[in-house]
CSV table of C-alpha atoms and ligand atoms in Angstrom, one decimal:
chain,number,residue,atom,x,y,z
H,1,UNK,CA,-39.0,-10.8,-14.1
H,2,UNK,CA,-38.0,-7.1,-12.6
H,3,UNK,CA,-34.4,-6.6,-12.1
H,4,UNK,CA,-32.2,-3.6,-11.2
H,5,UNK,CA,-29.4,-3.5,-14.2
H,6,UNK,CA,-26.5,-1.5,-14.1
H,7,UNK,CA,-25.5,-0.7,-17.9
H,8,UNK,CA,-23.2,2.0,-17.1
H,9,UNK,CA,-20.8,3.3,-14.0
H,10,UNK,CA,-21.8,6.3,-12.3
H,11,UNK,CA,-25.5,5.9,-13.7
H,12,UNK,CA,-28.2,4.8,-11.7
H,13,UNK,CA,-29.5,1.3,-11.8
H,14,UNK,CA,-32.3,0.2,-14.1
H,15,UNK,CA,-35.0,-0.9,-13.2
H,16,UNK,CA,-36.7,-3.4,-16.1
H,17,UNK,CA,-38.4,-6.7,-17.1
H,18,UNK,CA,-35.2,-9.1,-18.2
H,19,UNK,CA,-35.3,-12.8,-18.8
H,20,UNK,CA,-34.4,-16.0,-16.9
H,21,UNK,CA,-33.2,-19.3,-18.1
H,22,UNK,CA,-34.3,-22.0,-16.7
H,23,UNK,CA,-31.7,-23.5,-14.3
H,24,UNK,CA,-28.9,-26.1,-16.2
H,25,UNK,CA,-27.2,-29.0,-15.0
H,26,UNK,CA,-26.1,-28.3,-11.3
H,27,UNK,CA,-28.3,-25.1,-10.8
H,28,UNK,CA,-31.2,-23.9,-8.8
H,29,UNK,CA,-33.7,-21.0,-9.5
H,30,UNK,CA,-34.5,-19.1,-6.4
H,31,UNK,CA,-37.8,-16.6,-5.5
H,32,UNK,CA,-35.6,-13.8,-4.1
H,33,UNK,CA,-36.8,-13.2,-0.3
H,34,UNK,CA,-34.4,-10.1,0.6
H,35,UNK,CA,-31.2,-8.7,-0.5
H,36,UNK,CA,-28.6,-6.7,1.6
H,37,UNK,CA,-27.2,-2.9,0.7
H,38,UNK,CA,-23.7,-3.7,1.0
H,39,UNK,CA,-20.6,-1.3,0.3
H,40,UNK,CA,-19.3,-4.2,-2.8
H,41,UNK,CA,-21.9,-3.4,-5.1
H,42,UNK,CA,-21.4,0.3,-4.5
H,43,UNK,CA,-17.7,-0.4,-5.8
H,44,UNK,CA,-19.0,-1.7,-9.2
H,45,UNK,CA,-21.6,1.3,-9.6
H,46,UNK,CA,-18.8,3.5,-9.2
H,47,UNK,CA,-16.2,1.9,-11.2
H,48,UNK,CA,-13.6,1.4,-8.0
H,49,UNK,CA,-14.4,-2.0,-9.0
H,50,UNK,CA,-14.7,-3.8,-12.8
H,51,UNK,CA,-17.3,-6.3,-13.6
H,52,UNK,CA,-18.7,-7.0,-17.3
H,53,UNK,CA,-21.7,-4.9,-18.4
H,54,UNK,CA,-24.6,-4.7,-18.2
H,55,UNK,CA,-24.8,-6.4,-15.1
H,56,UNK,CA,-27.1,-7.5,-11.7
H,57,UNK,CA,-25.5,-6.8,-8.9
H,58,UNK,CA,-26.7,-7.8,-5.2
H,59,UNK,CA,-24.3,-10.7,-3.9
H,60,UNK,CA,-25.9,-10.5,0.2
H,61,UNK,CA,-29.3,-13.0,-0.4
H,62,UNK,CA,-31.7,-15.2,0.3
H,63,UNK,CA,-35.0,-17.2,-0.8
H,64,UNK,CA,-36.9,-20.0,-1.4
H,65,UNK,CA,-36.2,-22.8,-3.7
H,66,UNK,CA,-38.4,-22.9,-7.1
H,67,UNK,CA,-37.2,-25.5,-9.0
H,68,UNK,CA,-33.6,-27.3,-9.2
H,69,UNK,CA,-31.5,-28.5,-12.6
H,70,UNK,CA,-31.1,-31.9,-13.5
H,71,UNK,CA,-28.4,-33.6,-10.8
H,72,UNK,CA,-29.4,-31.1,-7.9
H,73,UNK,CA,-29.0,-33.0,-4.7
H,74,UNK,CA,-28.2,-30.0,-2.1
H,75,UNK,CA,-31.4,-28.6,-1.8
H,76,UNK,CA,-35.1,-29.0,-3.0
H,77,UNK,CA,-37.8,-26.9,-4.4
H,78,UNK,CA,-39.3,-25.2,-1.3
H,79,UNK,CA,-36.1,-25.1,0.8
H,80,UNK,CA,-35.1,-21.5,2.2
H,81,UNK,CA,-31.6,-20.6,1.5
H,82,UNK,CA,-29.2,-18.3,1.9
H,83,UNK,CA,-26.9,-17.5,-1.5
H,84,UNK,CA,-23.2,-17.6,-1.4
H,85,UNK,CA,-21.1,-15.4,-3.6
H,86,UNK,CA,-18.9,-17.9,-4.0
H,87,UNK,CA,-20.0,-21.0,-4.9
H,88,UNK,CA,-17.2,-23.5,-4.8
H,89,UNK,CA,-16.6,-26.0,-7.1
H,90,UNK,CA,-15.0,-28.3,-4.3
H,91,UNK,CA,-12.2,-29.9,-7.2
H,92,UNK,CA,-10.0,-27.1,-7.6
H,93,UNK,CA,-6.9,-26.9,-5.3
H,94,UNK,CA,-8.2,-23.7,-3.6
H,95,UNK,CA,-11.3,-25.9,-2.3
H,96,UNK,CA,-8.9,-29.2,-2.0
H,97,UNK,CA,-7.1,-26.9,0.8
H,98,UNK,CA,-10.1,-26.0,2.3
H,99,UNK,CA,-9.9,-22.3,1.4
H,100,UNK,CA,-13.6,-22.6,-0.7
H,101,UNK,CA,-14.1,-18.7,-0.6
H,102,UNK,CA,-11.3,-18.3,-3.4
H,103,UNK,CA,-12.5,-21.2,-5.4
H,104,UNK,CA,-10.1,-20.9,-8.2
H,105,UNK,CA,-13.1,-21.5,-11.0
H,106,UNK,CA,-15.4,-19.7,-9.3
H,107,UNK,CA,-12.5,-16.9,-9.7
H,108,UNK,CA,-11.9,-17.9,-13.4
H,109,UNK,CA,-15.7,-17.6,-14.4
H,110,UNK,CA,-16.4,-14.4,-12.8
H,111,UNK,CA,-19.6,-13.0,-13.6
H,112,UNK,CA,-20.3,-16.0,-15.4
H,113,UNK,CA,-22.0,-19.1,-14.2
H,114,UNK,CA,-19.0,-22.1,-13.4
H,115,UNK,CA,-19.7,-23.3,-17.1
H,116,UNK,CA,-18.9,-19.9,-18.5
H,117,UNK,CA,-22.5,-19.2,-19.7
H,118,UNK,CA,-24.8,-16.2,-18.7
H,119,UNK,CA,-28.3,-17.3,-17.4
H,120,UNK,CA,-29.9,-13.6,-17.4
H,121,UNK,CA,-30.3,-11.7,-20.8
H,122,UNK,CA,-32.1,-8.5,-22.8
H,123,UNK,CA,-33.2,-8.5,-26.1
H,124,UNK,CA,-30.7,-11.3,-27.0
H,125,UNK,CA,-27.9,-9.3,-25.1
H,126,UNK,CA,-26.2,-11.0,-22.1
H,127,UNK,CA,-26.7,-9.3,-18.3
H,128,UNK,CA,-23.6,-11.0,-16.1
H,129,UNK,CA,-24.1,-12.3,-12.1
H,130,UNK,CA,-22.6,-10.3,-9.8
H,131,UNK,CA,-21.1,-13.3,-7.5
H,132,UNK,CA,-23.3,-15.6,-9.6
H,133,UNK,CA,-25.7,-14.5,-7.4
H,134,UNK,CA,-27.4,-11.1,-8.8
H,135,UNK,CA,-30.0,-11.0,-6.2
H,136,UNK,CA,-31.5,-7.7,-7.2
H,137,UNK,CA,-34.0,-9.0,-9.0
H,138,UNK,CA,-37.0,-11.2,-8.3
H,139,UNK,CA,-35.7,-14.5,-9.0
H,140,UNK,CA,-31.7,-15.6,-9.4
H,141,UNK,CA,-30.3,-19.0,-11.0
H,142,UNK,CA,-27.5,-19.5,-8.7
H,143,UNK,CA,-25.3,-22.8,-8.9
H,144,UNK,CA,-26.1,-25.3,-6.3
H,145,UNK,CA,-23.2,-25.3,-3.9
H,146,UNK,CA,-24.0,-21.5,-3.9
H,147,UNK,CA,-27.4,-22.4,-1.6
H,148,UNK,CA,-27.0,-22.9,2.0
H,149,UNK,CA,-29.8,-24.5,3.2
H,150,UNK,CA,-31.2,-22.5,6.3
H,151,UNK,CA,-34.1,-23.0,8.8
H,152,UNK,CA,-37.5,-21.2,7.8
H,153,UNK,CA,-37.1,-19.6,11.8
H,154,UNK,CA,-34.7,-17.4,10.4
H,155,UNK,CA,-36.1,-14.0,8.6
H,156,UNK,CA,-35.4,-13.7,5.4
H,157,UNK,CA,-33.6,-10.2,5.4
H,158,UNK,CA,-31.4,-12.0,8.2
H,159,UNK,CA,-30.9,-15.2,6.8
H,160,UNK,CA,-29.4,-12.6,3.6
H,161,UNK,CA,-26.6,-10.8,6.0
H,162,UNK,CA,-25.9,-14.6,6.8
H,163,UNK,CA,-24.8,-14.0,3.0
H,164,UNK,CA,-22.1,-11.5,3.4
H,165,UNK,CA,-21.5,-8.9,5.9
H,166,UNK,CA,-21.7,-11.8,8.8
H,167,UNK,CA,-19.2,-14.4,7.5
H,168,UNK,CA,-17.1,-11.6,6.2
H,169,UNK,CA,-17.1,-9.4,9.4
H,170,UNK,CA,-17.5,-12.5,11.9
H,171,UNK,CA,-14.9,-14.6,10.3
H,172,UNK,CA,-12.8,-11.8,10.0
H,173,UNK,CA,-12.3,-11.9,13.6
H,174,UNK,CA,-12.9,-15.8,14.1
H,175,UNK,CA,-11.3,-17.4,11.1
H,176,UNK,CA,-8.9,-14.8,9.9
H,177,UNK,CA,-6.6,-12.6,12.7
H,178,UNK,CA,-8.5,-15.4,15.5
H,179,UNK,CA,-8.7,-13.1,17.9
H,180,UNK,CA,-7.7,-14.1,21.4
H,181,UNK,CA,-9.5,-13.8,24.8
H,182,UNK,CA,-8.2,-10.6,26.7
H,183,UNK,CA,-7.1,-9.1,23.6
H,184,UNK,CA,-7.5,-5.1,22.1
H,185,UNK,CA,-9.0,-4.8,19.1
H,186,UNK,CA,-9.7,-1.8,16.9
H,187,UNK,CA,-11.9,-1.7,14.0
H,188,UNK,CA,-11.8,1.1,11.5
H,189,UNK,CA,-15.0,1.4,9.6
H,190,UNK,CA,-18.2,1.1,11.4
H,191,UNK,CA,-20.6,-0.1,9.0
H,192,UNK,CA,-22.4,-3.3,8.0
H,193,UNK,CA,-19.4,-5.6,7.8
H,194,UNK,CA,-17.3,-3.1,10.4
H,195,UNK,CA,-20.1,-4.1,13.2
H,196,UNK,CA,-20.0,-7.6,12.1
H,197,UNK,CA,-16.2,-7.3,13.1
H,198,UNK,CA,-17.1,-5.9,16.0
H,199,UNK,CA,-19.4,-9.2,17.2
H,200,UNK,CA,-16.6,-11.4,16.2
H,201,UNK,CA,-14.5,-10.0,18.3
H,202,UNK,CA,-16.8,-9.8,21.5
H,203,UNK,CA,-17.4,-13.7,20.6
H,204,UNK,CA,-13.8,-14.2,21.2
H,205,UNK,CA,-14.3,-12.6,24.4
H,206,UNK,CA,-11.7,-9.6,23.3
H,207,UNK,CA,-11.4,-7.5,26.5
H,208,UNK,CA,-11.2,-3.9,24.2
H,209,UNK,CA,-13.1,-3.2,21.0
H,210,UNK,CA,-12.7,-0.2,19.9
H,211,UNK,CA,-15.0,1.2,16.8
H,212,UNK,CA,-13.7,3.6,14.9
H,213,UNK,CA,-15.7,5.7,12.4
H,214,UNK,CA,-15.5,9.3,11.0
H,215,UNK,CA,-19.5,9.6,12.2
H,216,UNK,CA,-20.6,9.7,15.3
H,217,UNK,CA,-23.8,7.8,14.6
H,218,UNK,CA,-22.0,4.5,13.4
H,219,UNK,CA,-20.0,5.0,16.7
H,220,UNK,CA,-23.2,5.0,19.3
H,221,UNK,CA,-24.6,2.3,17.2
H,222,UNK,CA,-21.5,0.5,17.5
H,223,UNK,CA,-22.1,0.0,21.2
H,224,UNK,CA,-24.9,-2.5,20.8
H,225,UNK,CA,-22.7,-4.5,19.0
H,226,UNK,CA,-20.2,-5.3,21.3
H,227,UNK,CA,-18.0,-1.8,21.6
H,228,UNK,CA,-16.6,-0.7,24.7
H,229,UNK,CA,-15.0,2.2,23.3
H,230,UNK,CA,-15.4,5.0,20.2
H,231,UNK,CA,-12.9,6.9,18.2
H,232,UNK,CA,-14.0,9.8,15.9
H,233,UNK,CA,-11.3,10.1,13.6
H,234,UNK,CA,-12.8,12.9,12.2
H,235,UNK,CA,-12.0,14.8,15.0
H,236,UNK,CA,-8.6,13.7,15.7
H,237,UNK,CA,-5.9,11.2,14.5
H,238,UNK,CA,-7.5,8.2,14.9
H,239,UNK,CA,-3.9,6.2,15.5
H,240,UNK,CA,-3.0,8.5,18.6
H,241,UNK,CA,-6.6,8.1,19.9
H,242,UNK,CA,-6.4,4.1,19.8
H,243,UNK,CA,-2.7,4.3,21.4
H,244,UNK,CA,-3.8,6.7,24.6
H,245,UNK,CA,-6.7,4.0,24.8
H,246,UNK,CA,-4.5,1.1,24.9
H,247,UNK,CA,-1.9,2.7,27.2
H,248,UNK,CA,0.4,3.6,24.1
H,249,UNK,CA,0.9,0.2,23.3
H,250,UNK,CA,-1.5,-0.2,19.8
H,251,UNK,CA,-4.2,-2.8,19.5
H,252,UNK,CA,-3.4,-5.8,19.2
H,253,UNK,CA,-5.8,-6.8,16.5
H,254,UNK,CA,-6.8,-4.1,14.1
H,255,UNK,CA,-9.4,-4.4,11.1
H,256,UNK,CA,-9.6,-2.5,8.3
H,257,UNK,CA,-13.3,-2.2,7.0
H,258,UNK,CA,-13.8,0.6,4.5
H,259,UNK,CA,-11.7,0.3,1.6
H,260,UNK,CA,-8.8,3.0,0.8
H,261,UNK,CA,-5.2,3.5,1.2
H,262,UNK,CA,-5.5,5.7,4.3
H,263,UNK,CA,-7.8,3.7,6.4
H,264,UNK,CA,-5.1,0.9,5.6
H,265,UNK,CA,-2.5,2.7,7.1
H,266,UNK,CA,-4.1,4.1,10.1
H,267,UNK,CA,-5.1,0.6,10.8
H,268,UNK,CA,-1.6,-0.9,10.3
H,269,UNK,CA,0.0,2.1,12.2
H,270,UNK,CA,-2.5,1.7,15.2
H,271,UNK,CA,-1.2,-2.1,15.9
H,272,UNK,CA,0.6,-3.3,18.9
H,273,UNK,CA,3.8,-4.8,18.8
H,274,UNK,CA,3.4,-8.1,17.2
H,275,UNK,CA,-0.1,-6.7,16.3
H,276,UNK,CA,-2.2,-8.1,13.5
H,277,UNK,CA,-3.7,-6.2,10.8
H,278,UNK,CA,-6.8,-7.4,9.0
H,279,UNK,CA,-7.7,-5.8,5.7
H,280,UNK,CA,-11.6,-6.8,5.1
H,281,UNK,CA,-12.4,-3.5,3.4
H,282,UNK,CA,-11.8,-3.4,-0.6
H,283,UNK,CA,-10.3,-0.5,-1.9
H,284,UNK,CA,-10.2,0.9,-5.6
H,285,UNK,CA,-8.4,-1.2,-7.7
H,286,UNK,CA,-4.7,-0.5,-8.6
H,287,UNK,CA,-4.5,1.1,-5.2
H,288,UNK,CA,-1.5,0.8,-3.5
H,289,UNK,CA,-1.3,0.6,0.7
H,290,UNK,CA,2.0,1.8,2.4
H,291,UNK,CA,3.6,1.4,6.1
H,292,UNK,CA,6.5,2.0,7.5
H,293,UNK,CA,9.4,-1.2,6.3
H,294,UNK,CA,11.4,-1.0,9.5
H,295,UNK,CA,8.0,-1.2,12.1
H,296,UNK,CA,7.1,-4.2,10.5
H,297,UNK,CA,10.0,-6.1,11.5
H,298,UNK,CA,11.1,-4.4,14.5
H,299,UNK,CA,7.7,-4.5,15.7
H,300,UNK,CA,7.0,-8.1,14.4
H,301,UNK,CA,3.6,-6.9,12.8
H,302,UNK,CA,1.8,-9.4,10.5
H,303,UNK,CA,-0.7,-7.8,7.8
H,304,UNK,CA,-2.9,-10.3,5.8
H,305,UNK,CA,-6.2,-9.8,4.0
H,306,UNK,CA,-9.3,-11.9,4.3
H,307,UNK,CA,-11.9,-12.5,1.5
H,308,UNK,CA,-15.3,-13.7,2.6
H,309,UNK,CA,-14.3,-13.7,6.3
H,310,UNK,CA,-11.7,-16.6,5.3
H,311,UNK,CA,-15.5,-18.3,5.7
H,312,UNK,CA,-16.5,-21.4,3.9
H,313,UNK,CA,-19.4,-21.2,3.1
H,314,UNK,CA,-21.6,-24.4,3.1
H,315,UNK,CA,-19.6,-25.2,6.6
H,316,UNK,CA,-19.4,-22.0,8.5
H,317,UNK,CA,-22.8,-20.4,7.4
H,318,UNK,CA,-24.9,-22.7,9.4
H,319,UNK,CA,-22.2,-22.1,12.1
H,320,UNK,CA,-22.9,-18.6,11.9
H,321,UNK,CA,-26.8,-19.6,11.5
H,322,UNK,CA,-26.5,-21.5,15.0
H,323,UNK,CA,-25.0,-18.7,16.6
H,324,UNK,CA,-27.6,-16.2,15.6
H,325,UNK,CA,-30.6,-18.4,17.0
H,326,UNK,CA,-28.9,-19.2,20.1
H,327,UNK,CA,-28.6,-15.7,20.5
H,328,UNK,CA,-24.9,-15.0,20.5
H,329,UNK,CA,-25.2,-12.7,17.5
H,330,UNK,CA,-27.1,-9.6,17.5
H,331,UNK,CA,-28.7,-9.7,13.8
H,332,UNK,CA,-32.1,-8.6,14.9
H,333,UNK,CA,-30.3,-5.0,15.3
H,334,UNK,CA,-28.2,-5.1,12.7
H,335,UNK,CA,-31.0,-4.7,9.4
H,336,UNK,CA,-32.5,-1.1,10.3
H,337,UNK,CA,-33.6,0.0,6.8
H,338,UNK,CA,-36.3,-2.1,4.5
H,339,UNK,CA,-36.8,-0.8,0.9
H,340,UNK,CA,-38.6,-2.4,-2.3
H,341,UNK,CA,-36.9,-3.3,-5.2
H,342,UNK,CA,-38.3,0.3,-7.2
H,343,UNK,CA,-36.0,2.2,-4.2
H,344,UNK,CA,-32.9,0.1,-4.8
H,345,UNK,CA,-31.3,3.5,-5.9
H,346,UNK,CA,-32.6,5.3,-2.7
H,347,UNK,CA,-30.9,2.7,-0.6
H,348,UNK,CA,-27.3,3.4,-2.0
H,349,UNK,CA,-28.1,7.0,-1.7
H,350,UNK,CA,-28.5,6.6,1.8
H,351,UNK,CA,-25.9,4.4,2.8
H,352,UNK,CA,-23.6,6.8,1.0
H,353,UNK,CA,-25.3,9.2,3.8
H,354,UNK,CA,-23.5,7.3,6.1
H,355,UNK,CA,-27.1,6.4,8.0
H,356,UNK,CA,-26.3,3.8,10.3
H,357,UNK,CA,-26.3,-0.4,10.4
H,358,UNK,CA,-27.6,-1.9,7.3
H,359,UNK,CA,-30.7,-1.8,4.9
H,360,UNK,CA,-32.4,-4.5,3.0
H,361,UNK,CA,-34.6,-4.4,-0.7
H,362,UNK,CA,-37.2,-7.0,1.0
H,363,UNK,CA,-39.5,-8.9,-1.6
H,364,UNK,CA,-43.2,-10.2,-0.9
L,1,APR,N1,-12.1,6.3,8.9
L,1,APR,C1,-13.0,5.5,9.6
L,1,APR,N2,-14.2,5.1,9.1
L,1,APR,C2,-14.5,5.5,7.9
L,1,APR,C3,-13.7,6.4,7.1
L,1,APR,C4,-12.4,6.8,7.7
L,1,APR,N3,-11.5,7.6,7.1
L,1,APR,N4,-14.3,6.6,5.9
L,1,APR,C5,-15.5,6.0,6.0
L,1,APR,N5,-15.6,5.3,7.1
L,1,APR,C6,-16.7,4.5,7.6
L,1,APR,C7,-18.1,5.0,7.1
L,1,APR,O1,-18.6,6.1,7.9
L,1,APR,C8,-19.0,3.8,7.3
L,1,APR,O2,-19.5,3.7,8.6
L,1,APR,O3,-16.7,3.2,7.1
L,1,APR,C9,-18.0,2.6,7.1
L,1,APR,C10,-18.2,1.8,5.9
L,1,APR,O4,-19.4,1.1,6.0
L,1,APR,P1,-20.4,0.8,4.8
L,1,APR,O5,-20.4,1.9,3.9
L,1,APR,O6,-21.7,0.3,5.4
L,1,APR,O7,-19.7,-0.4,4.1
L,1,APR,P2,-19.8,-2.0,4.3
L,1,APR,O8,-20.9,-2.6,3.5
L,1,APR,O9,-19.7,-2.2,5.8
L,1,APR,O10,-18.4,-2.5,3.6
L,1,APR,C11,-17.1,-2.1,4.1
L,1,APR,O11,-16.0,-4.1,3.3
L,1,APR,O12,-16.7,-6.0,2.1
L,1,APR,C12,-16.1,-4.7,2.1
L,1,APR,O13,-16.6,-3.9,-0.2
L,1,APR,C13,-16.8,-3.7,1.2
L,1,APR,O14,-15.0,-2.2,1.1
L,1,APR,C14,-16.3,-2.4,1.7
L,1,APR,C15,-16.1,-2.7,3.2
L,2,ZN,ZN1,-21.1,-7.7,0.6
């Protein structure tokens, strides 16, 4: 099958014929239907994040069922799914707790499938699955409790955000800080996830959302999404901007959805008293975040991450699922961009360009 390898950081992806096994015990094979152009990947091209090489990356998908394992009961051949980048072994104490998104072996096998193996190789050489789910190529073999069932109404390059950048950005806001009606909110990073943020909090009937973005693009196109008001923190200090907004008091929610050390502290500094500060974005690894010791406490301030939108999957994707077709998220407007596989390059090129909302690799 055609797949887009990365074999080396800073290089552009390959695009090749690689093999497929056939699914094992527990696993499905899936036709590939769309893939999302999500800022994770970009970390692993560029080395701000490590993953074993050569590798296929893509972890935002969806498809159709081919053919299942032996011992598959979740889902039959024909099914349309959306792929989870972390499937969850449901035994560990991570998934006992009911925190599934940090599956402990799902952690421990990595790029691996849960049994440690590689299902996609070259020439004898093994490729490793980005979130077991390497969806940048035409078919995956993903692990059964990574496929999430999902209604054929649904189009395929929607039912893939459904994969990532919804349940992350959405459950951000819903599971995570759990936002609270009336409440300010402030979201720094305006992008795929950033706007999903952005709907999570206008779910939770937030009475402020404030997009902030260093483009003024991402800021108009932040409106349709649920804004009510833009900061350009290129222009000016985004923190004073979101205090004259909220009557010098600070949000009281704030969301963190790029990734660095500075967007970090202008999101922890921009919090109310008693504030809480969501870090969603994924910075380079070994960085280190500061604020200010004596705020936190005097101020009461609670910082916390959130992985996957604190989202489980196989519970809250239909959730999420159910809220799109009932129209209470805007997804239609959220996908803006459709490439082919051949322009998977292209795609990152012009998400680094900062163009707006998100774009899909869409396969026929
Ligand atoms: N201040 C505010 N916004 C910024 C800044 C800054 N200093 N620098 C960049 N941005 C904005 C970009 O202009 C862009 O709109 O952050 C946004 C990032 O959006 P995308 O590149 O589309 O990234 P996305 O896929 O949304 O992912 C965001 O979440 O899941 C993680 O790994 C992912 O770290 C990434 C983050
Ligand atoms: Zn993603």
């Amino acid at each position: 099958m055609k797949a887009a390898v990365l074999y080396e950081t800073k290089q552009p992806l390959v695009l090749e014929d690689v093999d497929l096994d056939e699914p094992k015990a527990g696993e499905v094979l899936v036709k590939v239907g769309a893939a999302g152009i999500c800022r994770s990947d970009r970390h692993f091209m560029h080395g701000d994040a490590r993953i074993n090489l050569p590798a296929i990356l893509g972890h935002e998908g969806a498809g159709t069922v081919e053919r299942v394992g032996p011992g598959v009961t979740l889902t039959k051949p024909g099914d349309q799914v959306i792929l989870s980048f972390v499937p969850a072994c449901g035994r560990c104490k991570s998934c006992l707790a009911g925190y599934s998104n940090l599956c402990d072996l799902h952690m421990a096998t990595g790029p691996f499938m849960l049994d440690g193996t590689c299902r996609l190789h070259k020439n004898g050489q093994d490729i490793h699955h980005m979130g077991k789910v390497a969806c940048f190529a035409e078919y995956a073999v993903v692990p059964e409790t990574g496929c999430i069932p999902v209604s054929a109404d649904v189009p395929m390059d929607i039912a893939a955000m459904i994969g990532c950048c919804v349940p992350t950005g959405v459950g951000a806001a819903v599971y995570s800080a759990q936002v609270q009606p009336g409440s300010t909110v402030a979201v720094v990073g305006c992008g795929g996830v950033g706007l999903n943020v952005i709907m999570g909090a206008k779910l939770l009937n937030a009475a402020k959302i404030i997009a902030v973005d260093i483009r003024e693009s991402q800021l108009e196109f932040a409106m349709k999404f649920g804004a009510t008001h833009s900061v350009n923190a290129s222009d000016r200090d985004p923190v004073a901007q979101v205090k004259e907004l909220t009557g010098g008091l600070g949000a009281d929610y704030t969301f963190e959805v790029f990734g660095s050390a500075e967007t970090i502290k202008a999101a922890y500094d921009m919090s109310a008293k008693r504030g809480t500060v969501t870090v969603v974005g994924i910075a380079p690894m070994d960085t280190e975040a500061s604020f200010n010791a004596v705020d936190l406490v005097r101020n009461e301030k609670t910082i916390r991450g959130t992985y996957y939108g604190s989202a489980r999957s196989r519970n809250d994707m239909p959730a999420m699922v159910e809220l799109y077709l009932s129209g209470k998220l805007n997804l239609d407007d959220l996908v803006v961009r459709h490439y082919g596989l051949d322009q998977i390059n292209q795609a990152y090129d012009d998400m680094d360009q900062g163009e707006v909302g998100r774009g899909a690799i869409v396969f026929d």
